[in-house]
mmCIF file of C-alpha atoms in Angstrom:
data_model
loop_
_atom_site.group_PDB
_atom_site.id
_atom_site.type_symbol
_atom_site.label_atom_id
_atom_site.label_comp_id
_atom_site.label_asym_id
_atom_site.label_seq_id
_atom_site.Cartn_x
_atom_site.Cartn_y
_atom_site.Cartn_z
ATOM 1 C CA MET A 1 -22.045 -1.678 10.021
ATOM 2 C CA ILE A 2 -19.064 -0.632 12.142
ATOM 3 C CA MET A 3 -16.063 -2.778 12.892
ATOM 4 C CA ASP A 4 -14.332 -1.532 16.052
ATOM 5 C CA TYR A 5 -11.098 -3.430 16.399
ATOM 6 C CA SER A 6 -10.365 -1.880 19.784
ATOM 7 C CA ILE A 7 -13.182 -4.000 21.263
ATOM 8 C CA PHE A 8 -11.562 -7.118 19.808
ATOM 9 C CA LEU A 9 -8.284 -6.196 21.495
ATOM 10 C CA MET A 10 -9.791 -5.431 24.910
ATOM 11 C CA ASN A 11 -11.956 -8.523 25.027
ATOM 12 C CA ASN A 12 -9.111 -10.757 23.947
ATOM 13 C CA ASN A 13 -7.009 -9.440 26.848
ATOM 14 C CA LEU A 14 -3.897 -9.836 24.725
ATOM 15 C CA ASN A 15 -0.441 -8.453 25.325
ATOM 16 C CA THR A 16 -0.339 -5.487 22.961
ATOM 17 C CA MET A 17 3.416 -4.897 23.278
ATOM 18 C CA ASN A 18 4.522 -3.212 20.090
ATOM 19 C CA ASN A 19 6.417 -5.926 18.250
ATOM 20 C CA LEU A 20 5.926 -4.191 14.886
ATOM 21 C CA ASP A 21 8.172 -1.213 15.616
ATOM 22 C CA LYS A 22 10.720 -3.610 17.111
ATOM 23 C CA GLN A 23 10.763 -5.665 13.886
ATOM 24 C CA TYR A 24 11.047 -2.527 11.795
ATOM 25 C CA GLN A 25 13.925 -1.121 13.880
ATOM 26 C CA THR A 26 15.687 -4.506 13.695
ATOM 27 C CA LEU A 27 15.319 -4.424 9.912
ATOM 28 C CA LEU A 28 16.778 -0.906 9.743
ATOM 29 C CA GLN A 29 19.720 -2.021 11.876
ATOM 30 C CA ASP A 30 20.210 -5.109 9.709
ATOM 31 C CA ILE A 31 20.545 -2.913 6.615
ATOM 32 C CA LEU A 32 22.859 -0.479 8.415
ATOM 33 C CA ASP A 33 25.087 -3.337 9.606
ATOM 34 C CA ASN A 34 24.967 -5.687 6.621
ATOM 35 C CA GLY A 35 23.847 -3.659 3.619
ATOM 36 C CA VAL A 36 25.992 -3.577 0.498
ATOM 37 C CA GLU A 37 26.268 -0.517 -1.713
ATOM 38 C CA LYS A 38 24.216 -0.611 -4.899
ATOM 39 C CA ASN A 39 23.637 1.885 -7.670
ATOM 40 C CA GLU A 40 20.050 2.605 -8.694
ATOM 41 C CA ARG A 41 17.975 4.660 -11.108
ATOM 42 C CA THR A 42 17.793 7.892 -9.037
ATOM 43 C CA GLY A 43 21.570 8.208 -8.686
ATOM 44 C CA THR A 44 21.295 8.670 -4.902
ATOM 45 C CA GLY A 45 22.757 5.278 -4.080
ATOM 46 C CA THR A 46 21.554 2.693 -1.564
ATOM 47 C CA ILE A 47 22.761 0.141 0.928
ATOM 48 C CA SER A 48 20.807 -3.052 0.450
ATOM 49 C CA VAL A 49 20.044 -6.533 1.786
ATOM 50 C CA PHE A 50 17.949 -9.206 0.092
ATOM 51 C CA GLY A 51 15.121 -11.422 1.249
ATOM 52 C CA ARG A 52 13.568 -10.230 4.505
ATOM 53 C CA GLN A 53 10.110 -10.594 6.057
ATOM 54 C CA ILE A 54 7.733 -8.626 8.301
ATOM 55 C CA ARG A 55 5.024 -10.522 10.241
ATOM 56 C CA HIS A 56 2.326 -8.850 12.330
ATOM 57 C CA LYS A 57 -0.659 -10.259 14.195
ATOM 58 C CA MET A 58 -3.551 -7.876 13.695
ATOM 59 C CA SER A 59 -4.816 -8.812 17.170
ATOM 60 C CA GLU A 60 -1.852 -6.838 18.570
ATOM 61 C CA GLY A 61 -3.060 -3.537 17.111
ATOM 62 C CA PHE A 62 -3.241 -1.645 13.848
ATOM 63 C CA PRO A 63 0.156 -1.711 12.063
ATOM 64 C CA LEU A 64 0.995 1.989 12.120
ATOM 65 C CA LEU A 65 4.567 2.670 13.253
ATOM 66 C CA THR A 66 4.945 4.785 16.371
ATOM 67 C CA THR A 67 8.693 5.543 16.179
ATOM 68 C CA LYS A 68 7.928 8.285 13.687
ATOM 69 C CA LYS A 69 4.774 10.188 12.789
ATOM 70 C CA MET A 70 2.864 8.550 9.949
ATOM 71 C CA ALA A 71 0.749 10.424 7.397
ATOM 72 C CA PHE A 72 -2.153 7.987 7.597
ATOM 73 C CA LYS A 73 -4.597 10.059 5.531
ATOM 74 C CA THR A 74 -2.110 10.181 2.649
ATOM 75 C CA MET A 75 -1.756 6.394 2.746
ATOM 76 C CA VAL A 76 -5.538 5.897 2.797
ATOM 77 C CA THR A 77 -5.967 8.208 -0.197
ATOM 78 C CA GLU A 78 -3.475 6.186 -2.217
ATOM 79 C CA LEU A 79 -5.198 2.896 -1.272
ATOM 80 C CA LEU A 80 -8.587 4.298 -2.288
ATOM 81 C CA TRP A 81 -7.015 5.368 -5.587
ATOM 82 C CA PHE A 82 -5.793 1.814 -6.205
ATOM 83 C CA LEU A 83 -9.205 0.348 -5.352
ATOM 84 C CA ARG A 84 -10.940 2.792 -7.700
ATOM 85 C CA GLY A 85 -8.801 1.452 -10.531
ATOM 86 C CA ASP A 86 -7.484 4.962 -11.145
ATOM 87 C CA THR A 87 -4.101 5.623 -12.731
ATOM 88 C CA ASN A 88 -4.230 9.425 -13.039
ATOM 89 C CA ILE A 89 -2.786 11.580 -10.263
ATOM 90 C CA LYS A 90 -5.645 14.108 -10.380
ATOM 91 C CA PHE A 91 -7.638 12.207 -7.728
ATOM 92 C CA LEU A 92 -4.537 12.192 -5.518
ATOM 93 C CA VAL A 93 -3.753 15.868 -6.087
ATOM 94 C CA ASP A 94 -7.368 16.866 -5.442
ATOM 95 C CA ASN A 95 -7.146 15.030 -2.107
ATOM 96 C CA ASN A 96 -3.779 16.530 -1.110
ATOM 97 C CA CYS A 97 -1.815 13.318 -1.684
ATOM 98 C CA HIS A 98 1.444 13.961 -3.529
ATOM 99 C CA ILE A 99 3.188 10.576 -3.489
ATOM 100 C CA TRP A 100 3.108 10.218 -7.279
ATOM 101 C CA ASP A 101 3.602 13.864 -8.343
ATOM 102 C CA GLY A 102 7.277 13.351 -9.172
ATOM 103 C CA ASP A 103 6.613 10.342 -11.412
ATOM 104 C CA ALA A 104 4.047 12.225 -13.499
ATOM 105 C CA TYR A 105 6.212 15.337 -13.620
ATOM 106 C CA LYS A 106 9.226 13.344 -14.809
ATOM 107 C CA ARG A 107 7.234 12.095 -17.812
ATOM 108 C CA TYR A 108 6.114 15.653 -18.617
ATOM 109 C CA HIS A 109 9.586 17.118 -18.191
ATOM 110 C CA ASN A 110 11.328 14.409 -20.233
ATOM 111 C CA THR A 111 8.992 14.904 -23.205
ATOM 112 C CA TRP A 112 8.882 18.700 -23.052
ATOM 113 C CA ASP A 113 10.181 20.783 -25.933
ATOM 114 C CA MET A 114 9.742 24.447 -26.781
ATOM 115 C CA ASP A 115 8.198 23.895 -30.216
ATOM 116 C CA THR A 116 5.366 21.779 -28.777
ATOM 117 C CA TYR A 117 4.539 24.020 -25.818
ATOM 118 C CA GLY A 118 5.364 27.427 -27.245
ATOM 119 C CA VAL A 119 7.089 28.619 -24.062
ATOM 120 C CA SER A 120 10.769 28.957 -23.259
ATOM 121 C CA GLU A 121 10.926 26.567 -20.309
ATOM 122 C CA PRO A 122 8.833 23.808 -18.743
ATOM 123 C CA LEU A 123 6.598 24.332 -15.743
ATOM 124 C CA SER A 124 8.135 23.849 -12.332
ATOM 125 C CA ILE A 125 6.806 20.838 -10.415
ATOM 126 C CA GLU A 126 4.717 23.189 -8.247
ATOM 127 C CA GLN A 127 3.184 24.802 -11.337
ATOM 128 C CA PHE A 128 2.679 21.381 -12.875
ATOM 129 C CA VAL A 129 0.749 20.086 -9.854
ATOM 130 C CA GLU A 130 -1.400 23.214 -9.715
ATOM 131 C CA LYS A 131 -2.272 22.843 -13.391
ATOM 132 C CA ILE A 132 -3.189 19.174 -12.855
ATOM 133 C CA LYS A 133 -5.577 20.370 -10.152
ATOM 134 C CA THR A 134 -7.171 23.199 -12.130
ATOM 135 C CA ASN A 135 -7.057 22.111 -15.776
ATOM 136 C CA ASP A 136 -8.873 18.860 -16.609
ATOM 137 C CA GLU A 137 -7.496 18.701 -20.140
ATOM 138 C CA PHE A 138 -3.933 19.088 -18.893
ATOM 139 C CA ALA A 139 -4.567 16.492 -16.159
ATOM 140 C CA GLU A 140 -5.890 14.011 -18.688
ATOM 141 C CA ALA A 141 -2.810 14.453 -20.848
ATOM 142 C CA TRP A 142 -0.091 14.609 -18.197
ATOM 143 C CA GLY A 143 -1.509 13.146 -15.002
ATOM 144 C CA GLU A 144 -1.681 9.623 -16.420
ATOM 145 C CA LEU A 145 0.886 7.101 -15.164
ATOM 146 C CA GLY A 146 0.090 4.180 -17.441
ATOM 147 C CA PRO A 147 -1.243 0.748 -16.452
ATOM 148 C CA ILE A 148 -0.009 0.696 -12.842
ATOM 149 C CA TYR A 149 -1.562 -0.837 -9.701
ATOM 150 C CA GLY A 150 -5.184 0.281 -9.986
ATOM 151 C CA LYS A 151 -5.440 -0.724 -13.633
ATOM 152 C CA HIS A 152 -4.337 -4.289 -12.947
ATOM 153 C CA TRP A 153 -6.208 -4.672 -9.679
ATOM 154 C CA ARG A 154 -9.485 -3.698 -11.333
ATOM 155 C CA ASN A 155 -9.110 -4.086 -15.095
ATOM 156 C CA TRP A 156 -6.337 -6.543 -16.054
ATOM 157 C CA LYS A 157 -6.234 -6.966 -19.802
ATOM 158 C CA THR A 158 -4.463 -9.481 -21.997
ATOM 159 C CA PHE A 159 -4.701 -10.308 -25.687
ATOM 160 C CA PHE A 160 -7.784 -12.386 -24.938
ATOM 161 C CA THR A 161 -9.518 -9.844 -22.688
ATOM 162 C CA GLN A 162 -9.102 -6.550 -24.510
ATOM 163 C CA LYS A 163 -12.795 -5.656 -24.477
ATOM 164 C CA GLN A 164 -13.519 -6.422 -20.845
ATOM 165 C CA GLY A 165 -10.691 -6.683 -18.361
ATOM 166 C CA VAL A 166 -10.502 -8.891 -15.294
ATOM 167 C CA ASP A 167 -11.565 -7.243 -12.028
ATOM 168 C CA GLN A 168 -9.225 -9.021 -9.629
ATOM 169 C CA ILE A 169 -10.585 -7.327 -6.478
ATOM 170 C CA GLN A 170 -14.189 -8.240 -7.287
ATOM 171 C CA ASN A 171 -13.150 -11.797 -8.140
ATOM 172 C CA LEU A 172 -11.175 -12.064 -4.903
ATOM 173 C CA ILE A 173 -14.147 -11.016 -2.796
ATOM 174 C CA ASN A 174 -16.475 -13.355 -4.677
ATOM 175 C CA ASP A 175 -14.072 -16.255 -4.124
ATOM 176 C CA LEU A 176 -13.627 -15.425 -0.448
ATOM 177 C CA LYS A 177 -17.387 -15.635 0.016
ATOM 178 C CA THR A 178 -17.938 -18.799 -2.021
ATOM 179 C CA ASN A 179 -14.671 -20.756 -1.757
ATOM 180 C CA PRO A 180 -12.674 -19.399 1.206
ATOM 181 C CA ASP A 181 -10.324 -22.411 1.356
ATOM 182 C CA SER A 182 -9.108 -21.793 -2.198
ATOM 183 C CA ARG A 183 -5.353 -21.563 -2.726
ATOM 184 C CA ARG A 184 -5.930 -19.161 -5.622
ATOM 185 C CA LEU A 185 -6.957 -16.090 -3.611
ATOM 186 C CA MET A 186 -4.435 -13.819 -5.306
ATOM 187 C CA VAL A 187 -4.148 -10.383 -6.926
ATOM 188 C CA ASN A 188 -1.246 -9.612 -9.269
ATOM 189 C CA ALA A 189 0.032 -6.276 -10.603
ATOM 190 C CA TRP A 190 3.063 -7.553 -12.545
ATOM 191 C CA ASN A 191 1.736 -7.638 -16.118
ATOM 192 C CA VAL A 192 4.885 -8.355 -18.133
ATOM 193 C CA GLY A 193 3.176 -7.359 -21.371
ATOM 194 C CA GLU A 194 2.639 -3.797 -20.142
ATOM 195 C CA LEU A 195 5.696 -3.040 -18.004
ATOM 196 C CA ASP A 196 7.127 -0.745 -20.663
ATOM 197 C CA GLN A 197 3.943 1.351 -20.605
ATOM 198 C CA MET A 198 4.142 2.054 -16.856
ATOM 199 C CA THR A 199 5.722 5.179 -15.428
ATOM 200 C CA LEU A 200 7.072 2.910 -12.681
ATOM 201 C CA PRO A 201 6.747 -0.905 -12.581
ATOM 202 C CA PRO A 202 5.030 -2.083 -9.371
ATOM 203 C CA CYS A 203 7.236 -2.409 -6.296
ATOM 204 C CA HIS A 204 4.665 -4.436 -4.348
ATOM 205 C CA TYR A 205 3.657 -6.642 -7.224
ATOM 206 C CA GLY A 206 1.110 -9.040 -5.771
ATOM 207 C CA PHE A 207 -0.667 -10.326 -2.704
ATOM 208 C CA GLN A 208 -2.338 -13.526 -1.533
ATOM 209 C CA VAL A 209 -4.945 -14.058 1.159
ATOM 210 C CA TYR A 210 -5.590 -17.111 3.292
ATOM 211 C CA THR A 211 -8.510 -17.959 5.539
ATOM 212 C CA ARG A 212 -9.033 -20.454 8.340
ATOM 213 C CA LEU A 213 -11.779 -21.336 10.783
ATOM 214 C CA THR A 214 -11.741 -19.199 13.904
ATOM 215 C CA THR A 215 -10.788 -20.673 17.254
ATOM 216 C CA ARG A 216 -13.257 -21.059 20.112
ATOM 217 C CA GLU A 217 -11.803 -17.983 21.826
ATOM 218 C CA GLU A 218 -12.068 -15.908 18.657
ATOM 219 C CA LYS A 219 -15.704 -16.924 18.221
ATOM 220 C CA ILE A 220 -16.546 -15.787 21.750
ATOM 221 C CA VAL A 221 -15.121 -12.324 21.027
ATOM 222 C CA ASN A 222 -16.523 -12.181 17.480
ATOM 223 C CA PRO A 223 -19.921 -13.899 17.479
ATOM 224 C CA GLY A 224 -21.095 -14.752 13.993
ATOM 225 C CA LYS A 225 -17.619 -14.617 12.478
ATOM 226 C CA TYR A 226 -16.409 -18.088 11.663
ATOM 227 C CA ARG A 227 -13.252 -17.348 9.676
ATOM 228 C CA ALA A 228 -10.055 -15.387 10.107
ATOM 229 C CA ILE A 229 -8.314 -13.915 7.074
ATOM 230 C CA SER A 230 -4.589 -13.240 6.628
ATOM 231 C CA LEU A 231 -2.788 -11.348 3.857
ATOM 232 C CA MET A 232 0.741 -11.738 2.477
ATOM 233 C CA TRP A 233 2.164 -9.254 -0.012
ATOM 234 C CA ASN A 234 5.309 -9.589 -2.136
ATOM 235 C CA GLN A 235 7.585 -6.651 -2.844
ATOM 236 C CA ARG A 236 10.528 -6.618 -5.265
ATOM 237 C CA SER A 237 11.940 -3.242 -4.189
ATOM 238 C CA VAL A 238 11.601 -1.789 -0.693
ATOM 239 C CA ASP A 239 12.410 1.817 0.211
ATOM 240 C CA THR A 240 12.668 0.855 3.871
ATOM 241 C CA PHE A 241 12.723 4.320 5.436
ATOM 242 C CA LEU A 242 9.991 6.087 3.471
ATOM 243 C CA GLY A 243 8.002 3.455 1.597
ATOM 244 C CA LEU A 244 7.818 0.365 3.803
ATOM 245 C CA PRO A 245 5.926 1.984 6.728
ATOM 246 C CA PHE A 246 3.265 3.054 4.194
ATOM 247 C CA ASN A 247 3.163 -0.409 2.609
ATOM 248 C CA ILE A 248 2.640 -2.069 5.992
ATOM 249 C CA ALA A 249 -0.201 0.252 6.979
ATOM 250 C CA SER A 250 -1.782 0.131 3.516
ATOM 251 C CA TYR A 251 -1.933 -3.655 3.339
ATOM 252 C CA GLY A 252 -3.074 -3.749 6.969
ATOM 253 C CA THR A 253 -5.976 -1.494 5.980
ATOM 254 C CA LEU A 254 -6.735 -3.608 2.916
ATOM 255 C CA LEU A 255 -6.755 -6.738 5.092
ATOM 256 C CA MET A 256 -9.297 -5.141 7.422
ATOM 257 C CA LEU A 257 -11.459 -4.033 4.489
ATOM 258 C CA LEU A 258 -11.528 -7.575 3.086
ATOM 259 C CA ALA A 259 -12.324 -8.942 6.549
ATOM 260 C CA GLU A 260 -15.240 -6.543 6.940
ATOM 261 C CA GLU A 261 -16.495 -7.162 3.401
ATOM 262 C CA CYS A 262 -16.486 -10.944 3.941
ATOM 263 C CA ASN A 263 -17.581 -11.031 7.620
ATOM 264 C CA MET A 264 -14.236 -12.377 8.854
ATOM 265 C CA ILE A 265 -11.704 -11.258 11.460
ATOM 266 C CA PRO A 266 -8.236 -9.982 10.479
ATOM 267 C CA GLY A 267 -5.524 -12.543 11.201
ATOM 268 C CA GLU A 268 -1.883 -12.059 10.221
ATOM 269 C CA LEU A 269 -0.208 -9.534 7.931
ATOM 270 C CA ILE A 270 2.981 -10.727 6.212
ATOM 271 C CA GLY A 271 5.351 -8.845 3.919
ATOM 272 C CA ASN A 272 7.940 -10.678 1.789
ATOM 273 C CA LEU A 273 10.667 -8.200 0.919
ATOM 274 C CA GLY A 274 13.135 -8.541 -1.966
ATOM 275 C CA ASP A 275 15.756 -5.800 -2.490
ATOM 276 C CA THR A 276 15.368 -4.157 0.918
ATOM 277 C CA HIS A 277 17.334 -0.931 1.001
ATOM 278 C CA LEU A 278 18.060 2.419 2.568
ATOM 279 C CA TYR A 279 18.869 5.405 0.399
ATOM 280 C CA LYS A 280 22.166 6.900 1.483
ATOM 281 C CA ASN A 281 20.490 10.213 2.320
ATOM 282 C CA HIS A 282 18.291 8.372 4.872
ATOM 283 C CA ILE A 283 21.085 6.729 6.864
ATOM 284 C CA ASP A 284 21.270 9.385 9.603
ATOM 285 C CA GLN A 285 17.481 9.336 10.037
ATOM 286 C CA ALA A 286 17.461 5.529 10.179
ATOM 287 C CA ASN A 287 20.101 5.562 12.917
ATOM 288 C CA GLU A 288 18.008 8.032 14.877
ATOM 289 C CA GLN A 289 14.840 5.967 14.500
ATOM 290 C CA CYS A 290 16.618 2.801 15.645
ATOM 291 C CA GLY A 291 17.249 4.480 19.004
ATOM 292 C CA ARG A 292 13.667 5.596 19.628
ATOM 293 C CA GLN A 293 11.250 4.020 22.095
ATOM 294 C CA SER A 294 7.954 2.806 20.649
ATOM 295 C CA TYR A 295 4.431 3.266 22.005
ATOM 296 C CA ASP A 296 1.475 0.889 22.039
ATOM 297 C CA LEU A 297 -0.013 0.394 18.595
ATOM 298 C CA PRO A 298 -3.266 2.228 17.874
ATOM 299 C CA THR A 299 -6.594 0.701 16.915
ATOM 300 C CA ILE A 300 -8.808 1.605 13.977
ATOM 301 C CA GLU A 301 -12.552 1.770 13.535
ATOM 302 C CA LEU A 302 -13.912 1.234 10.024
ATOM 303 C CA SER A 303 -17.421 2.087 8.892
ATOM 304 C CA ASN A 304 -19.435 2.381 5.667
ATOM 305 C CA VAL A 305 -17.070 -0.067 3.992
ATOM 306 C CA ASP A 306 -17.496 -0.511 0.232
ATOM 307 C CA THR A 307 -14.259 -2.099 -0.953
ATOM 308 C CA ILE A 308 -15.477 -2.573 -4.520
ATOM 309 C CA ASN A 309 -16.094 1.138 -5.023
ATOM 310 C CA GLY A 310 -13.087 2.219 -2.990
ATOM 311 C CA GLU A 311 -15.036 3.879 -0.194
ATOM 312 C CA PHE A 312 -14.874 3.675 3.602
ATOM 313 C CA ASP A 313 -14.732 5.867 6.689
ATOM 314 C CA TYR A 314 -12.211 5.383 9.472
ATOM 315 C CA GLU A 315 -11.152 6.628 12.882
ATOM 316 C CA ILE A 316 -7.718 5.961 14.371
ATOM 317 C CA LYS A 317 -7.791 5.580 18.152
ATOM 318 C CA GLY A 318 -4.915 5.824 20.597
ATOM 319 C CA TYR A 319 -2.199 6.750 18.113
ATOM 320 C CA LYS A 320 0.861 8.242 19.787
#
């Protein structure tokens, strides 16, 4: 089955003015104008505001920013990795996605000593990544990031569930199909009992979905689909220049996957943002992006969707 969202847009005859880039640029300007200086773990320094929100109607287009070029394939690879329940960077490295290389390398470098490794100096990050790709034993030992997103999405364990963890994604889909009006349609990655075992505690730590009956107009465009589904994610720490555009597109993709899996139409995408910051070495780029003109948002076509196994095909249309 193929879900072509471009047909939904054309038939709805909606104004597809790009409000997403406008919101994002407004957020960048807000931080530039009102941000306060804060120290942070990398030592780079940030300017930061607290408590912001992004809202996007999926009927206005796929939420991929147009005021800078987005590496969509990299984002998709990371989302598939989460859905697979994987926590080792080998899958990412094998698929040319390097978002988490630095986190794994930091663990390796911080624990390195000459007596253990028998060489005078640690591998460079480039050598480290190549060895992850070519040496399974090394990847198993040093590619692991601990119980981060994928682990908790697909195999949450507590004292009472050590033998068989809770598959939150499977449970979510089951509940959407059997009890779509539930107020418990949630997935959480903030396991306080395992935070100290994670290379990096989750930034986007949970999401909730909400469904409603479709309107008469929506039913005409989408025959056989009687519900619309919206998704709201919560994020404690927001790297607004580099990370947030990925987060928006990733959760937009996840929303569409859930809609396809449950025979619904995508509704609204909402991001609740906590410490919303710009790193000081991104300020010039943020100023430049604030002055750029946006284009119409693209559309996306999904096919062969298997959310449970972390598999789907896609085609982005009209991305400029």
